[in-house]
Short mmCIF file of C-alpha atoms in Angstrom, two decimals:
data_model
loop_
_atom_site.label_atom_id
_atom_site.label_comp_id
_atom_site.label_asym_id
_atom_site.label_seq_id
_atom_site.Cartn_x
_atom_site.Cartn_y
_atom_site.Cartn_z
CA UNK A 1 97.32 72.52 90.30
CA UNK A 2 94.63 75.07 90.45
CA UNK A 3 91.81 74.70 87.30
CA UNK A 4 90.75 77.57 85.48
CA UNK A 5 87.62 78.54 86.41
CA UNK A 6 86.73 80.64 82.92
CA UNK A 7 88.16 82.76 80.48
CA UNK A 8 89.61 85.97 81.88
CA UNK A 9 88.38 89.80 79.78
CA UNK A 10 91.04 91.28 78.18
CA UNK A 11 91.79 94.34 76.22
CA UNK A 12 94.09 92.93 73.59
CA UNK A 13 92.82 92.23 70.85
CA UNK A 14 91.97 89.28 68.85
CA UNK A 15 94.73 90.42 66.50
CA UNK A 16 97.25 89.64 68.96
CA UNK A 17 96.23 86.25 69.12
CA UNK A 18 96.24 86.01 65.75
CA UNK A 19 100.26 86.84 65.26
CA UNK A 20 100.61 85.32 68.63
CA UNK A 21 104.42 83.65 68.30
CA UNK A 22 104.99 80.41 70.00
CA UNK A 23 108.05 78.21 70.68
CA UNK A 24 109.34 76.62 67.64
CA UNK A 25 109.76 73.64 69.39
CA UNK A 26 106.31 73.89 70.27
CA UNK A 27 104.61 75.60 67.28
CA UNK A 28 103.25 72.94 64.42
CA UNK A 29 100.17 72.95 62.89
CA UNK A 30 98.25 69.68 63.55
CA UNK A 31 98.56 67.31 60.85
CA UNK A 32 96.82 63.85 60.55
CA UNK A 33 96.45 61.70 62.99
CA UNK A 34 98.21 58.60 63.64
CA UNK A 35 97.41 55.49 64.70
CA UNK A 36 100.77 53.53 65.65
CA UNK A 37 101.98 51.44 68.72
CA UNK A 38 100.08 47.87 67.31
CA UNK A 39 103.52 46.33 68.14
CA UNK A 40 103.43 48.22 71.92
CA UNK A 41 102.21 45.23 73.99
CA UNK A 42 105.18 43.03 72.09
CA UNK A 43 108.22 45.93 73.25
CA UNK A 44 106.43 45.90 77.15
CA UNK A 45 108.81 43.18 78.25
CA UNK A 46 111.52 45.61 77.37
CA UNK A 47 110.86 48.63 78.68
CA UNK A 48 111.86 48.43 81.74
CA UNK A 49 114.83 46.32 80.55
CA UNK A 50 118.57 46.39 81.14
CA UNK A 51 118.83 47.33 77.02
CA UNK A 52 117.57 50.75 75.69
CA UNK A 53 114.48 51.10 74.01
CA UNK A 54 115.13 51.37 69.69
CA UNK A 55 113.78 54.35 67.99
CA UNK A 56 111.07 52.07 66.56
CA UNK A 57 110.13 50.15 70.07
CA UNK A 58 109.85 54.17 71.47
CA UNK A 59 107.56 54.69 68.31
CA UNK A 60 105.49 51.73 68.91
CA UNK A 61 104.81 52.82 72.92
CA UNK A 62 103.69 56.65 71.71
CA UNK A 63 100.78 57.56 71.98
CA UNK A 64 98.27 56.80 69.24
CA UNK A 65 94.72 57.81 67.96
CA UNK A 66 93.67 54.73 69.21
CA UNK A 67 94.96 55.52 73.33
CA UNK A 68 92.82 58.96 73.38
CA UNK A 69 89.94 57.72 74.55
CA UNK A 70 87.88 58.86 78.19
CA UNK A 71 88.53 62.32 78.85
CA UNK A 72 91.08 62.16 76.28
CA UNK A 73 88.11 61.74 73.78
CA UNK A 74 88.42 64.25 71.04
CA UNK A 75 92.03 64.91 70.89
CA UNK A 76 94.15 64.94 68.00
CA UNK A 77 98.09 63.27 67.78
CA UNK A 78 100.34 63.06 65.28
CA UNK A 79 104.18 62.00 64.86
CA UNK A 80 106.74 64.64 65.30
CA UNK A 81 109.43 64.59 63.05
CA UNK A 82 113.17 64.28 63.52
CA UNK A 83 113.29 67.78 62.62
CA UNK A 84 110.87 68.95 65.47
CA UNK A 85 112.58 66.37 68.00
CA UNK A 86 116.17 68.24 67.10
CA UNK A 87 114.69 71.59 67.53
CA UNK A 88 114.32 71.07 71.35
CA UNK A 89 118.20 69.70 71.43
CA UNK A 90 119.07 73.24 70.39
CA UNK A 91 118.19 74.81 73.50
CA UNK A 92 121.05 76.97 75.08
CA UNK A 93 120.24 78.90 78.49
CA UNK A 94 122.28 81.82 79.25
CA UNK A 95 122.86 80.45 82.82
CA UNK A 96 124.29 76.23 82.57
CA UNK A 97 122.26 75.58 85.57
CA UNK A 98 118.84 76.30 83.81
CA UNK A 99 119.91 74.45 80.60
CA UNK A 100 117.34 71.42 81.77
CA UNK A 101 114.46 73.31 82.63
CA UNK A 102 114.90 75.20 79.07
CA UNK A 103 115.45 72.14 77.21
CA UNK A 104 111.91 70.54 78.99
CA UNK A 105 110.37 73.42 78.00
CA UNK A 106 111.69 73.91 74.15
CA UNK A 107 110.01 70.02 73.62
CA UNK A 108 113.67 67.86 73.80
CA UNK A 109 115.14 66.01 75.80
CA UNK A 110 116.94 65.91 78.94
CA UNK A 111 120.65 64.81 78.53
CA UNK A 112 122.01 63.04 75.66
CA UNK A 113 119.26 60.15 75.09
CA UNK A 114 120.28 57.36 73.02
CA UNK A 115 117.03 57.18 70.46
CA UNK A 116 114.02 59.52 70.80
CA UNK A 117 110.50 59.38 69.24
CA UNK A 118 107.51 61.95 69.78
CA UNK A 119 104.28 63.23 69.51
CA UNK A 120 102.18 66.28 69.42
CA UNK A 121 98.51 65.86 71.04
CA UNK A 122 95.84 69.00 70.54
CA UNK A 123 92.77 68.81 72.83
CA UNK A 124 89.96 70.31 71.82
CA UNK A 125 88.94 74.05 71.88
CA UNK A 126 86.56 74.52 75.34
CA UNK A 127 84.58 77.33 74.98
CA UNK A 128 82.36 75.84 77.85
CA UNK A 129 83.07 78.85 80.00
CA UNK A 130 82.06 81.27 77.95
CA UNK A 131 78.45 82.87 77.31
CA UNK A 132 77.43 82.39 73.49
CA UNK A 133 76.26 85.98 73.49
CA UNK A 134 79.48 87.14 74.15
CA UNK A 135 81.76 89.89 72.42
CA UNK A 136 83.65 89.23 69.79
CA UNK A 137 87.17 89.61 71.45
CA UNK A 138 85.89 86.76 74.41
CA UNK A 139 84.73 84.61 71.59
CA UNK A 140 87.97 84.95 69.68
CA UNK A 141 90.13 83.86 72.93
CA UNK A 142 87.66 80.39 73.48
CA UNK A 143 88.57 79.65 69.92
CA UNK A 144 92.30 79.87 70.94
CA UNK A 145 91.31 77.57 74.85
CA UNK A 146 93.21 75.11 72.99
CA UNK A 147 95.95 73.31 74.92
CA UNK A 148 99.07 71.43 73.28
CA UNK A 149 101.37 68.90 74.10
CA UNK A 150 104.91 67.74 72.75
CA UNK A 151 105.48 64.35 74.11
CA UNK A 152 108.63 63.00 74.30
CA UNK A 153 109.62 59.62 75.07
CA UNK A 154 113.39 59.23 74.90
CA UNK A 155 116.05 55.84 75.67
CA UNK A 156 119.05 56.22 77.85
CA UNK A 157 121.94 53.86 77.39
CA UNK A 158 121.18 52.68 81.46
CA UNK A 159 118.74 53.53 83.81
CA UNK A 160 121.89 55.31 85.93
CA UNK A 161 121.93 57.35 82.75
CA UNK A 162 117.76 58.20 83.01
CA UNK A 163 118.01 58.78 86.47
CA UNK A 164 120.79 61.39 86.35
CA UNK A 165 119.11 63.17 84.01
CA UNK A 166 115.71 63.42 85.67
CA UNK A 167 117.50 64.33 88.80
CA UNK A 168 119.22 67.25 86.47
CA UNK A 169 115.74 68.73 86.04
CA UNK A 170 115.18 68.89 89.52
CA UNK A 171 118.35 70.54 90.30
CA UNK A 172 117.60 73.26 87.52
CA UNK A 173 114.13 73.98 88.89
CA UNK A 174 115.88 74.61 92.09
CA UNK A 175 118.44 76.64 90.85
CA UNK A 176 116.67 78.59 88.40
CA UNK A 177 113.21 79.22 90.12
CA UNK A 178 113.59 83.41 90.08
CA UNK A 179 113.45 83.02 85.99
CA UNK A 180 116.60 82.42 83.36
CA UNK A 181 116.59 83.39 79.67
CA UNK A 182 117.11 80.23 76.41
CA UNK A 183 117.12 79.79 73.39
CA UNK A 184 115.78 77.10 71.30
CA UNK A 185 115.91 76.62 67.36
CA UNK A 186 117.23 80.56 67.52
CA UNK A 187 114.39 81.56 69.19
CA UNK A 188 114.94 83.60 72.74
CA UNK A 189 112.60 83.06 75.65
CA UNK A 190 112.63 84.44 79.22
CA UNK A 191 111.23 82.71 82.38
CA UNK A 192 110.21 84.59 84.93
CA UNK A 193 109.45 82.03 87.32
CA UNK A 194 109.38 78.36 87.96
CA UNK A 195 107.59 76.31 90.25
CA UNK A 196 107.66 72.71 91.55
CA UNK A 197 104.40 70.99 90.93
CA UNK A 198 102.87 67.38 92.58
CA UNK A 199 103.70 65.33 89.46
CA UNK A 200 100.54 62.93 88.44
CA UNK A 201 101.13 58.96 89.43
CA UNK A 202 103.36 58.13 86.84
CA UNK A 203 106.97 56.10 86.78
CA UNK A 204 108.72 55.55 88.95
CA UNK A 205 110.44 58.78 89.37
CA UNK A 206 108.77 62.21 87.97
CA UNK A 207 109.33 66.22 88.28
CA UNK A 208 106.25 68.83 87.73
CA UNK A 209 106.78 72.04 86.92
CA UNK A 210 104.93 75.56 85.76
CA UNK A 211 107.58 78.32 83.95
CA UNK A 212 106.16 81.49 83.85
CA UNK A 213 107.35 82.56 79.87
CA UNK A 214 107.64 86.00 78.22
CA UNK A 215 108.81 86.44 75.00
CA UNK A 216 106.91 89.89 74.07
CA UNK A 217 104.59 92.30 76.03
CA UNK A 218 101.49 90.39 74.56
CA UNK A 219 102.94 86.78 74.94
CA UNK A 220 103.07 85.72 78.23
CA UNK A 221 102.02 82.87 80.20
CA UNK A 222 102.57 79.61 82.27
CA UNK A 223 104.04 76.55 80.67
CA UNK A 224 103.66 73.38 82.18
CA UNK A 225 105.45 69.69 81.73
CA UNK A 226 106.36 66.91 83.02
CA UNK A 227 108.92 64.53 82.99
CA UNK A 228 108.82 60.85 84.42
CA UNK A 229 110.79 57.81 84.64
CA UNK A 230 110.18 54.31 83.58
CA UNK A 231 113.47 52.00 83.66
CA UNK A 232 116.06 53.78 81.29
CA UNK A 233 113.56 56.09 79.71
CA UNK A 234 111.97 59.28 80.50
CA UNK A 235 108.73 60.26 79.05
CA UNK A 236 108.72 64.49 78.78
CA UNK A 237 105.51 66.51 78.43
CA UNK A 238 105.15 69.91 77.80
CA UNK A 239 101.94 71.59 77.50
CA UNK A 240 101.14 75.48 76.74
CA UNK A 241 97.45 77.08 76.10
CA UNK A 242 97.47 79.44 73.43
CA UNK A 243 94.75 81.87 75.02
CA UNK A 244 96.25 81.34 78.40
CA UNK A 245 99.79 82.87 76.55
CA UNK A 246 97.56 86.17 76.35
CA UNK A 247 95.43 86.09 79.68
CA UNK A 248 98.50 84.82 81.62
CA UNK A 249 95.44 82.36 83.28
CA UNK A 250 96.28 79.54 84.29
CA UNK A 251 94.89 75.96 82.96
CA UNK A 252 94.62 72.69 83.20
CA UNK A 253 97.62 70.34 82.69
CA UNK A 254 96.36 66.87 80.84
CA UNK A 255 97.19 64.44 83.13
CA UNK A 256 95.64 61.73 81.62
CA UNK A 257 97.92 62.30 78.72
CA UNK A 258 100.62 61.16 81.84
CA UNK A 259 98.88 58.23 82.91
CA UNK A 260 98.16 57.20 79.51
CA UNK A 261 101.32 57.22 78.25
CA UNK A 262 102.58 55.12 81.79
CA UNK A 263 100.30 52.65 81.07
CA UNK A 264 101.38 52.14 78.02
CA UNK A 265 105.16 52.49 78.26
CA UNK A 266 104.54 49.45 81.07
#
């Protein structure tokens, strides 16, 4: 994936940013952080298992405060709800095809999972591209070089089940790459454009992708995510960078979020 090499000038204002609208699924203001998964190393055996993960052996593999460590230093994760976790089942694309990609990138699920459980990480702002002495409009988009992440982690009744799925989202991104229109939680969305990307070392099976989103003339930008495969589950990821939803720059996908999250799902 290429890195962003700074913060692009721009003529909209800081305002925008301001009443910049987000996806619901995506769009939660970062609470405290949480510390769970003590019980992880005890629900390894079963990961990979014949059985489905529970909702609380998916809970106790999530991320927690305690994982972000290394480059991960810094961020910030917290539990999504059940609430938040629905809002991504509601995704409807106007074309059936597309439904996974829009579903990946609305924060759910891919299929009909049998238990979910998720979080929402928030790196830190990086304003390490840009010149102290700058304007006040440059200055207001490093405040918003903040990128977040829904992760996902959901069980399929068998690992047939997982598979099909994850081999759904490949077919979509095939289908669909010229751009498609969703919904999710009542909210519409049009993609422009979707790409394949090299998926980080993760699973046994993973898809990469980059949507180009619009929803308004001053919200517009890539979204990235990734789903991969361990056993019967699927770990999703879906990252978006608020100033990048202005500059339409691109940035960097956490990958060590990815390999984290392997590591610990076994």
């Amino acid at each position: 994936m290429n890195r962003p090499t700074g913060i692009r000038r721009t003529h909209r204002t800081a305002t925008t940013l301001a009443t910049l609208s987000l996806p619901l699924a995506l769009l939660t203001a970062c609470g405290s952080s949480g510390d769970s998964g003590s019980d992880s190393a005890a629900v390894k055996e079963t990961a990979v298992g014949a059985k489905p993960l529970t909702a609380a052996q998916l809970d106790a593999v999530s991320l927690a405060k305690s994982d972000l460590t290394g480059d991960l230093k810094g961020y910030i994760v917290r539990a999504q709800s059940k609430a938040e976790l629905a809002d991504g089942a509601k995704t409807v694309a106007e074309d059936d095809a597309c439904t996974s990609v829009g579903r990946v990138l609305g924060g759910g699920a891919l299929d009909e999972p049998a238990d979910l459980a998720g979080r929402r990480v928030t790196a830190k702002a990086d304003r390490s591209a840009v010149d102290p002495d700058a304007d006040a409009e440059e200055l207001a988009l490093a405040a918003f070089n903040v990128t977040t992440t829904s992760v996902a982690l959901a069980a399929y009744d068998t690992q047939a089940a997982a598979e099909a799925a994850l081999a759904s989202l490949g077919d979509a991104v095939d289908a669909c790459g010229g751009g498609f229109a969703f919904t999710v939680a009542g909210e519409q969305w049009t993609v422009n454009q979707v790409t394949t990307d090299t998926a980080p070392e993760a699973g046994q099976d993973a898809v990469a992708l980059t949507a180009v989103t619009k929803q308004s003339a001053d919200s517009a930008g890539p979204v990235k995510a990734v789903v991969f495969r361990q056993g019967s589950t699927l770990a999703h990821f879906v990252s978006f960078n608020a100033a990048s939803m202005v500059t339409q720059d691109d940035f960097a996908f956490p990958t060590a979020l990815v390999t984290t999250q392997a590591t610990k799902l076994g």
